[in-house]
Short mmCIF file of C-alpha atoms in Angstrom, two decimals:
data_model
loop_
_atom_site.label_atom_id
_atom_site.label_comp_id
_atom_site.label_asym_id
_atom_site.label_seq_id
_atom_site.Cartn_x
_atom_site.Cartn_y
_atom_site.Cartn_z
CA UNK A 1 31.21 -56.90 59.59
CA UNK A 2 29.39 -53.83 60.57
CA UNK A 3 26.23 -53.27 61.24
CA UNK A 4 23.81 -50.21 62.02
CA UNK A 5 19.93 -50.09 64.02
CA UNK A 6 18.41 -47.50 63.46
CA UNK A 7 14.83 -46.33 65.37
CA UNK A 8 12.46 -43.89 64.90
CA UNK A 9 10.28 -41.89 66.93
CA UNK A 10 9.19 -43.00 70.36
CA UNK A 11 11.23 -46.11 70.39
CA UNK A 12 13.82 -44.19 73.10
CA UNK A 13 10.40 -45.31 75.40
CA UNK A 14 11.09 -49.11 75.19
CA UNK A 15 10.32 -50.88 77.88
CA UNK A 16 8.13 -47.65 79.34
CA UNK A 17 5.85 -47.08 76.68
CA UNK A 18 2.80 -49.06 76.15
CA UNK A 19 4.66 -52.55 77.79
CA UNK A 20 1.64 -54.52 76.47
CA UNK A 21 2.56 -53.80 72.93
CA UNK A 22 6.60 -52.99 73.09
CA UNK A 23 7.30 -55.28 76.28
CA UNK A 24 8.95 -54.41 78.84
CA UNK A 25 12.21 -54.65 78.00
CA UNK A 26 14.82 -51.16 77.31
CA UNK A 27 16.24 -51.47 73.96
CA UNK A 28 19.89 -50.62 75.47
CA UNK A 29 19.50 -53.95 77.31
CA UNK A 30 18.57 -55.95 74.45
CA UNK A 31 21.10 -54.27 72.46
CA UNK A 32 23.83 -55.58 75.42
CA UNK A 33 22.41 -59.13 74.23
CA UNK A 34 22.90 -58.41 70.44
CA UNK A 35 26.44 -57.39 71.43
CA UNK A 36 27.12 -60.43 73.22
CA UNK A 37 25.62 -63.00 70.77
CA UNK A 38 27.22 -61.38 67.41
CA UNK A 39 30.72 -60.58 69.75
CA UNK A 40 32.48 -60.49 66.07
CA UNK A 41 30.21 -58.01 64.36
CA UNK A 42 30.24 -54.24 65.31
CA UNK A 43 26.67 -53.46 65.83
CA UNK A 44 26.21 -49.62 65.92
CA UNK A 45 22.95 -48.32 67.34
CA UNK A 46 21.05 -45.23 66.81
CA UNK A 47 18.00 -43.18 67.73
CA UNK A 48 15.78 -40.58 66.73
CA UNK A 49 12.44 -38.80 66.90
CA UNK A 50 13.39 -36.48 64.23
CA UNK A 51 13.04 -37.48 60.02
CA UNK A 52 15.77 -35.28 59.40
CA UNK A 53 18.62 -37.37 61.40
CA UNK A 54 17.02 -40.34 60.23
CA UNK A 55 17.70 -39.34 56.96
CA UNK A 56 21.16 -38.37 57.62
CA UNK A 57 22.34 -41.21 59.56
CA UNK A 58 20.84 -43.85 56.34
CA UNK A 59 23.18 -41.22 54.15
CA UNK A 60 26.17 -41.44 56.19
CA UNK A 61 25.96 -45.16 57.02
CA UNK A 62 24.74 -46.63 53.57
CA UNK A 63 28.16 -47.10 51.50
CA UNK A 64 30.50 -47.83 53.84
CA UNK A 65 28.44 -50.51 56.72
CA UNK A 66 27.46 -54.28 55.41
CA UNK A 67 23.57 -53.75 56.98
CA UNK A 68 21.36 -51.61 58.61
CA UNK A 69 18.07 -52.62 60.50
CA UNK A 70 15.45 -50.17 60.73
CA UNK A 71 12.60 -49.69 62.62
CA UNK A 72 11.19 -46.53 61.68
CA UNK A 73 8.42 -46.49 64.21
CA UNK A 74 5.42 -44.18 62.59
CA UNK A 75 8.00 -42.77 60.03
CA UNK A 76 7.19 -46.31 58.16
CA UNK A 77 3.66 -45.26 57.52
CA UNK A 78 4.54 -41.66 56.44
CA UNK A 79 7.84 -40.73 55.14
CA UNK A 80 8.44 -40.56 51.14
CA UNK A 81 11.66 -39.51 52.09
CA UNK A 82 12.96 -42.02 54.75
CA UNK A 83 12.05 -44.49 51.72
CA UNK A 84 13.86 -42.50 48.89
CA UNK A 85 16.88 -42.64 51.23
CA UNK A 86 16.83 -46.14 51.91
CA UNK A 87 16.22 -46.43 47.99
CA UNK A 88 18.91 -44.36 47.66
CA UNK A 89 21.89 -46.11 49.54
CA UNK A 90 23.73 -49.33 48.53
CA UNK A 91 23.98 -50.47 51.85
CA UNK A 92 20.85 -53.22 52.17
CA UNK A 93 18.43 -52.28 54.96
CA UNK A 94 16.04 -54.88 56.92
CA UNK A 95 12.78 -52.97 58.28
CA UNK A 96 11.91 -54.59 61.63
CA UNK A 97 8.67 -54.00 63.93
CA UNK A 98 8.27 -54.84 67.18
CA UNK A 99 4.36 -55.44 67.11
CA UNK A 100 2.43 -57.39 64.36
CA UNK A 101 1.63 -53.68 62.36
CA UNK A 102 -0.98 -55.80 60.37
CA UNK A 103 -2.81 -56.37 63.88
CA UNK A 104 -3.30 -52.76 64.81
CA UNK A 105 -4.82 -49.77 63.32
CA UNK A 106 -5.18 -49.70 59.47
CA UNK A 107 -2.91 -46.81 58.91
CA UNK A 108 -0.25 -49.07 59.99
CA UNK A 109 -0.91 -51.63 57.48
CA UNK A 110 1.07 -49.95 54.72
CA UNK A 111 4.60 -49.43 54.65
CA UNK A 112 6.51 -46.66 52.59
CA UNK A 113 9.23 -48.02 53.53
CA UNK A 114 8.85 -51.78 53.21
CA UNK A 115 9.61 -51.96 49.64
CA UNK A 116 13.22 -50.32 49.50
CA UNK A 117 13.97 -53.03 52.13
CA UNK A 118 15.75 -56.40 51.41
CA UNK A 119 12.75 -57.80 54.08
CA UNK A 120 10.51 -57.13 56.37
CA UNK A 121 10.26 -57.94 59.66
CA UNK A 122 7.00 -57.80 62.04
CA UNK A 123 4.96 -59.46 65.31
CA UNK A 124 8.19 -60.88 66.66
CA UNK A 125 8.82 -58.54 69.71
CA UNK A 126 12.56 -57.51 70.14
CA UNK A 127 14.08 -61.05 68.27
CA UNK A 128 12.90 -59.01 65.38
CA UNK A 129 16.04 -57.39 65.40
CA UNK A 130 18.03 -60.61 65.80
CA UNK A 131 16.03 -62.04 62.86
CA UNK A 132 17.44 -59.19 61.08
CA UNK A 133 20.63 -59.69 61.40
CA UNK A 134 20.46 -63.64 60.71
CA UNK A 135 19.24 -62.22 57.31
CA UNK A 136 22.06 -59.69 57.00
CA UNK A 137 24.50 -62.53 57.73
CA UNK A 138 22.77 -64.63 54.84
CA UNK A 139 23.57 -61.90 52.35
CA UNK A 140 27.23 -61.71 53.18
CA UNK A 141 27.75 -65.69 52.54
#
C-alpha cells in the first residue's frame, strides 16, 4: 500500500511556528513515527507553499497511490482549484488539520476542499494524520 501527505503553506514551520496552536513537534519527526507504526505501507511525504505544486503533486499521485492525506493549510479556505484537483483524481484523499479550524477565525470555518474529500479531519493535533490513515486502511478492506 502506498500512501502520500501532502501540506500546504507554512506547515514546513511545524514545531516553530505558533507551538501553542501546531505544537511543538517537526513534522519530519512525526513522520519517523508514521514510518515506524505503518512499517508495511510506503508513506510518501510532501511539502509546499506554492498552489501550483500542490496541484501537480495531487495530479501525479492520484491514479497510481491507494491514499493521500492532505492538509492544505490556508489553501483549504481558498483554492477552487486545489478542490477541482482533488475532485479530479481517483485516488481518495483525507483532509486533515492540525487545530480545531471551527475554533479559530471564521474564514477558516469553510472548507473548499472538504467536500472532494472521503473525510475530514480536525482539532486532533498531529494523530490527525494517523487518524487518516486508519481511515485509508478501512477503505482498502
Amino acid at each position: 500500500m502506498k500512501i502520500q501527505i501532502i501540506n500546504g503553506p507554512n506547515l514546513n514551520l511545524l514545531g516553530l511556528r505558533e507551538p501553542g496552536i501546531y505544537g511543538s513537534q517537526r513534522f519530519e519527526e512525526y513522520l519517523t513515527e508514521l514510518r515506524n507504526i505503518y512499517s508495511i505501507i510506503e508513506i510518501d511525504y510532501f511539502q509546499s507553499n506554492v498552489e501550483g505544486e500542490l496541484i501537480n503533486k495531487l495530479h501525479e499521485v492520484g491514479f497510481s497511490y491507494d491514499g493521500i492525506v492532505i492538509n492544505g493549510g490556508a489553501y483549504t479556505h481558498t483554492s477552487v482549484a486545489i478542490a477541482d484537483a482533488i475532485a479530479g483524481i481517483k485516488t481518495p484523499v483525507v483532509e486533515v488539520h492540525i487545530s480545531n479550524i471551527y475554533a479559530r477565525e471564521e474564514f477558516r470555518h469553510v472548507s473548499l476542499t472538504g467536500k472532494n474529500c472521503k473525510g475530514v479531519l480536525t482539532g486532533f493535533g498531529m494523530d490527525g494524520y494517523r487518524l487518516a490513515i486508519e481511515s485509508l486502511l478501512k477503505l482498502q478492506q
